[in-house]
Short mmCIF file of C-alpha atoms and ligand atoms in Angstrom, two decimals:
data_model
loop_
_atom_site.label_atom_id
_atom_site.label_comp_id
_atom_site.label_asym_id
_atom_site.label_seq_id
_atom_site.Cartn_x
_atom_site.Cartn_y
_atom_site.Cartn_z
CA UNK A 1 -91.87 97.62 -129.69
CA UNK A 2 -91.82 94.74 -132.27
CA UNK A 3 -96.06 93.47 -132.34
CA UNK A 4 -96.26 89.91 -132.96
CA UNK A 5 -98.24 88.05 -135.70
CA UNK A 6 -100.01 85.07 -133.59
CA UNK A 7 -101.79 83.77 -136.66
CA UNK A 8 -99.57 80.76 -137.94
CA UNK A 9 -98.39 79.80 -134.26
CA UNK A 10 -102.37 79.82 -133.50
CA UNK A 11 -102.86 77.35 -136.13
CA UNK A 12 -100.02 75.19 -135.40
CA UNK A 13 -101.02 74.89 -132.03
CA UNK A 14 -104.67 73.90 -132.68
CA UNK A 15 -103.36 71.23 -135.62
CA UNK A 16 -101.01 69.98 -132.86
CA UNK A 17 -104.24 70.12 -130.32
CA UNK A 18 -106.33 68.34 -132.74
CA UNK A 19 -103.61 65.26 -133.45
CA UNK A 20 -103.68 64.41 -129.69
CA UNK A 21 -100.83 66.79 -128.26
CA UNK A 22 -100.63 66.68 -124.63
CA UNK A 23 -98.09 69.20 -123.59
CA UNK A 24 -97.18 72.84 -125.12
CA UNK A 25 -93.81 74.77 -124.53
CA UNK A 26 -93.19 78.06 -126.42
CA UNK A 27 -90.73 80.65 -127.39
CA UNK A 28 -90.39 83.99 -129.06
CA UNK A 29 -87.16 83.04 -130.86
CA UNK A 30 -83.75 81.99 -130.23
CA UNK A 31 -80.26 82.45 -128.53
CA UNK A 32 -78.36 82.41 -131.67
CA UNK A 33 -80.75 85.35 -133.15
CA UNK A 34 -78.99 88.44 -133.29
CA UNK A 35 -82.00 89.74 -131.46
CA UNK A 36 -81.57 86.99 -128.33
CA UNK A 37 -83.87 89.81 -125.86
CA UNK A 38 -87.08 88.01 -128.31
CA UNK A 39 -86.74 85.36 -126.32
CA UNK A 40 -84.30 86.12 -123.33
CA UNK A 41 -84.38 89.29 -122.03
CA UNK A 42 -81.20 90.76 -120.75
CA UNK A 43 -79.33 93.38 -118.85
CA UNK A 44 -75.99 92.93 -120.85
CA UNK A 45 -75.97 91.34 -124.17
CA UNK A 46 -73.41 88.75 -125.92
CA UNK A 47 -70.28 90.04 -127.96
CA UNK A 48 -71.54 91.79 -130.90
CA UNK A 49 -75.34 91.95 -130.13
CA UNK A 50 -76.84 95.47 -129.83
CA UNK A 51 -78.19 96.71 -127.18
CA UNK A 52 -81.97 96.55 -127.49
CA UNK A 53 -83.97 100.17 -127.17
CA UNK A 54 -87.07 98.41 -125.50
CA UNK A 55 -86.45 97.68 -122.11
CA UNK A 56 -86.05 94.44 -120.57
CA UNK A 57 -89.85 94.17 -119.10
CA UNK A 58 -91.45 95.08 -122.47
CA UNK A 59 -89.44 92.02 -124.09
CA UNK A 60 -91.14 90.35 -121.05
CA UNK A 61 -94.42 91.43 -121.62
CA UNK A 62 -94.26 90.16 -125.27
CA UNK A 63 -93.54 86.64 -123.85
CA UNK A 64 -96.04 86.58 -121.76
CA UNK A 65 -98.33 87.91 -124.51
CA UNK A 66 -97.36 85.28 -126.58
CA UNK A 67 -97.97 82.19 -124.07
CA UNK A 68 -101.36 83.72 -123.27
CA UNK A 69 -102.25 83.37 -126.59
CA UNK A 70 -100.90 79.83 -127.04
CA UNK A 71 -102.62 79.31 -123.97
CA UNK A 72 -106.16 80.69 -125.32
CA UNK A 73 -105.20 78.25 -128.52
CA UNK A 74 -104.46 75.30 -126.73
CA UNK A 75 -107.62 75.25 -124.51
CA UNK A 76 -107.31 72.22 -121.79
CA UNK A 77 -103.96 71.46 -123.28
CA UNK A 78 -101.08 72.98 -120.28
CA UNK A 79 -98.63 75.53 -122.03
CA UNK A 80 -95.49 76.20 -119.83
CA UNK A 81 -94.47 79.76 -120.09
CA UNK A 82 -91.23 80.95 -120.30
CA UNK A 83 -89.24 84.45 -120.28
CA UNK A 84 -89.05 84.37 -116.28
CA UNK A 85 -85.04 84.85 -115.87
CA UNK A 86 -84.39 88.72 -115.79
CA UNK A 87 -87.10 89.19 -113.19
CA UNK A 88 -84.67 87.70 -110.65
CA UNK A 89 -86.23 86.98 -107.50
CA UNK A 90 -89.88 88.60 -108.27
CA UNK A 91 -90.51 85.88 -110.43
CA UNK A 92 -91.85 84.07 -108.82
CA UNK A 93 -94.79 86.31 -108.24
CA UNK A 94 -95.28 87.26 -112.36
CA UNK A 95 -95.46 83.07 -112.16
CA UNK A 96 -98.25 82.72 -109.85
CA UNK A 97 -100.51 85.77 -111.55
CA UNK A 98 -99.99 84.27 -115.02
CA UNK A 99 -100.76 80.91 -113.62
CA UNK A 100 -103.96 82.44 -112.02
CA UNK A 101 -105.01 84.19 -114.69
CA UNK A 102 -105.15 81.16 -117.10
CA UNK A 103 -102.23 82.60 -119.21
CA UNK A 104 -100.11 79.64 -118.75
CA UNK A 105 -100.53 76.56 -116.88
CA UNK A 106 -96.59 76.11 -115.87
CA UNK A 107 -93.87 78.01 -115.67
CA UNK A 108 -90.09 77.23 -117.42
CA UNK A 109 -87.19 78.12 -115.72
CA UNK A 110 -84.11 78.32 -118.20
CA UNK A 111 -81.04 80.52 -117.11
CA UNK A 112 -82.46 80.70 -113.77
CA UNK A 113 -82.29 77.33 -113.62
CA UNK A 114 -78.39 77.38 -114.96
CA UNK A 115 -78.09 80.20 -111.52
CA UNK A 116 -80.08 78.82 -108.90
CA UNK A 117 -81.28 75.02 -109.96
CA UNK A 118 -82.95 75.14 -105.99
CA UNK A 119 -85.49 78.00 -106.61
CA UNK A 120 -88.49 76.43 -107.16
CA UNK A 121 -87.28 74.30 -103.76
CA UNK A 122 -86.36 77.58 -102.29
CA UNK A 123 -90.01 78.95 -103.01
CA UNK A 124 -91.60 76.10 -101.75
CA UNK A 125 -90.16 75.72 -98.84
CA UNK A 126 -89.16 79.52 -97.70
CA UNK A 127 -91.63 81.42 -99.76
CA UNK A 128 -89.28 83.00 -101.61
CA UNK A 129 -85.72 83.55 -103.80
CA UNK A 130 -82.50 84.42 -102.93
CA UNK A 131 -81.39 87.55 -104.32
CA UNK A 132 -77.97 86.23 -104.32
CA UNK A 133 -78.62 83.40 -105.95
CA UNK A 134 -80.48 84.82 -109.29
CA UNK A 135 -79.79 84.66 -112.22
CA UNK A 136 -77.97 88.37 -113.47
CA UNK A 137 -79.01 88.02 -116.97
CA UNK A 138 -75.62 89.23 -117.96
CA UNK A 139 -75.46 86.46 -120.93
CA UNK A 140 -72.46 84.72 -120.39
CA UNK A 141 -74.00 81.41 -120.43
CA UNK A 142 -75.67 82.77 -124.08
CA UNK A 143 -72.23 83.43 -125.43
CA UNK A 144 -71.02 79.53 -124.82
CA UNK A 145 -73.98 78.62 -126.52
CA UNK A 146 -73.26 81.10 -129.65
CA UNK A 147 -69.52 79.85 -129.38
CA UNK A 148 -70.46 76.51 -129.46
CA UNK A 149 -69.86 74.99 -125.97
CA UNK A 150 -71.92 73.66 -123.23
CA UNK A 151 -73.08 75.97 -120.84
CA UNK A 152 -73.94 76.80 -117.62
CA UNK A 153 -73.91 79.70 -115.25
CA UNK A 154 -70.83 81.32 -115.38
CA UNK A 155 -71.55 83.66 -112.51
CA UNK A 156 -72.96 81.33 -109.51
CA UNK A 157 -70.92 78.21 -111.19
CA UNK A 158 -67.64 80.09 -112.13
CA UNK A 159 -65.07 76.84 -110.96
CA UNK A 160 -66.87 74.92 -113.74
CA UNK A 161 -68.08 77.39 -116.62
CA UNK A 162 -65.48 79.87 -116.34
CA UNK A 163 -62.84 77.84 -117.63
CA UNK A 164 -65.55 76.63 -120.38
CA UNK A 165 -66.19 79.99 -121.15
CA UNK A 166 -62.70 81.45 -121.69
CA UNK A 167 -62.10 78.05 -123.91
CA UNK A 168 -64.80 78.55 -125.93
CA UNK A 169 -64.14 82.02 -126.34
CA UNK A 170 -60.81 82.10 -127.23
CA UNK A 171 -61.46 79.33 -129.80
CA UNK A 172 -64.41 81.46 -131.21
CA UNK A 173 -61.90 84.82 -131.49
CA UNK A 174 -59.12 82.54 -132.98
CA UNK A 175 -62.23 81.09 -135.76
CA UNK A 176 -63.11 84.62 -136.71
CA UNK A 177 -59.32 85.99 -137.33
CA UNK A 178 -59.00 82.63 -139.60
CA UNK A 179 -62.16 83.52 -141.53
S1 SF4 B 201 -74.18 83.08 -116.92
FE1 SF4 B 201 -75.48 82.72 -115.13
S2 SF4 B 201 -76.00 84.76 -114.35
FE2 SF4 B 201 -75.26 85.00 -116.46
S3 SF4 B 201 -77.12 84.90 -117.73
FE3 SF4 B 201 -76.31 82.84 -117.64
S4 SF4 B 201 -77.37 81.85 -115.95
FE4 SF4 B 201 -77.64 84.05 -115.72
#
């Protein structure tokens, strides 16, 4: 498992603190990495990204390690925590005990909010997600990103990003005969 350094993201965040910042959102990396499970842990990865050897809820774990400690640096300042998505419809419960513990003040939704845009609705008014509804972390909405369209969820919004997908796709295999 990869450790991670919080020294320099420490010290950003108390500059950032000190020069009247109001509002913190972090991540471990990005999509386009060729390590995307850093910051979006996944069941199956985009085309040509290996398959990580951690699993899924230690990528987690590092996440929330990480927005505990920009928590911890940030002091009164909210951090919104992020790395939610794979845990489907538990997640809501990992939200509430990092909120309670003081490791993050709010929580992000990203692909889950792609999926299922009325979970936090769902949650408030039912008490809980829709299995059916999740997000299946199976990084389709990544690849339109890497190929260089706008995305969405290509599972639970297929008669919109399907199409988008296939397009982008196919332009992206087409790019990489040329090159
Ligand atoms: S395409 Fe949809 S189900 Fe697949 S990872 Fe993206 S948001 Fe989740």
């Amino acid at each position: 498992m990869w450790k991670f350094d919080p020294s320099e993201p420490v010290r950003l965040v108390k500059d950032m603190v000190k020069e009247g910042v109001g509002l913190l959102s972090n991540s471990g990396g990005n999509p386009y990495y060729i390590y995307p499970q850093v910051t979006r842990p996944f069941d199956k990865s985009s085309y040509g990204i290996p398959t990580p050897e951690e699993h899924p809820l230690e990528s987690i774990q590092r996440l929330f390690y990480l927005t505990s400690v920009v928590q911890e640096a940030a002091g009164d300042v909210p951090v919104v925590g992020n790395g939610y998505s794979w845990l489907r419809n538990f997640l809501p419960y990992a939200a509430a005990a990092n909120i309670k513990a003081g490791r993050c003040r709010f929580v992000g939704l990203g692909r889950e909010s792609f999926a299922y845009p009325d979970a936090p609705a769902d949650v408030l008014k039912k008490g809980a997600m829709d299995p059916n509804k999740c997000c299946i972390t199976c990084s389709l909405c990544t690849q339109i990103m890497r190929d260089h369209g706008t995305t969405g969820c290509v599972i639970r919004n297929s008669k919109v990003y399907m199409p988008i997908y296939k397009k982008f796709n196919a332009e992206a295999v087409e790019r990489e005969h040329r090159s």
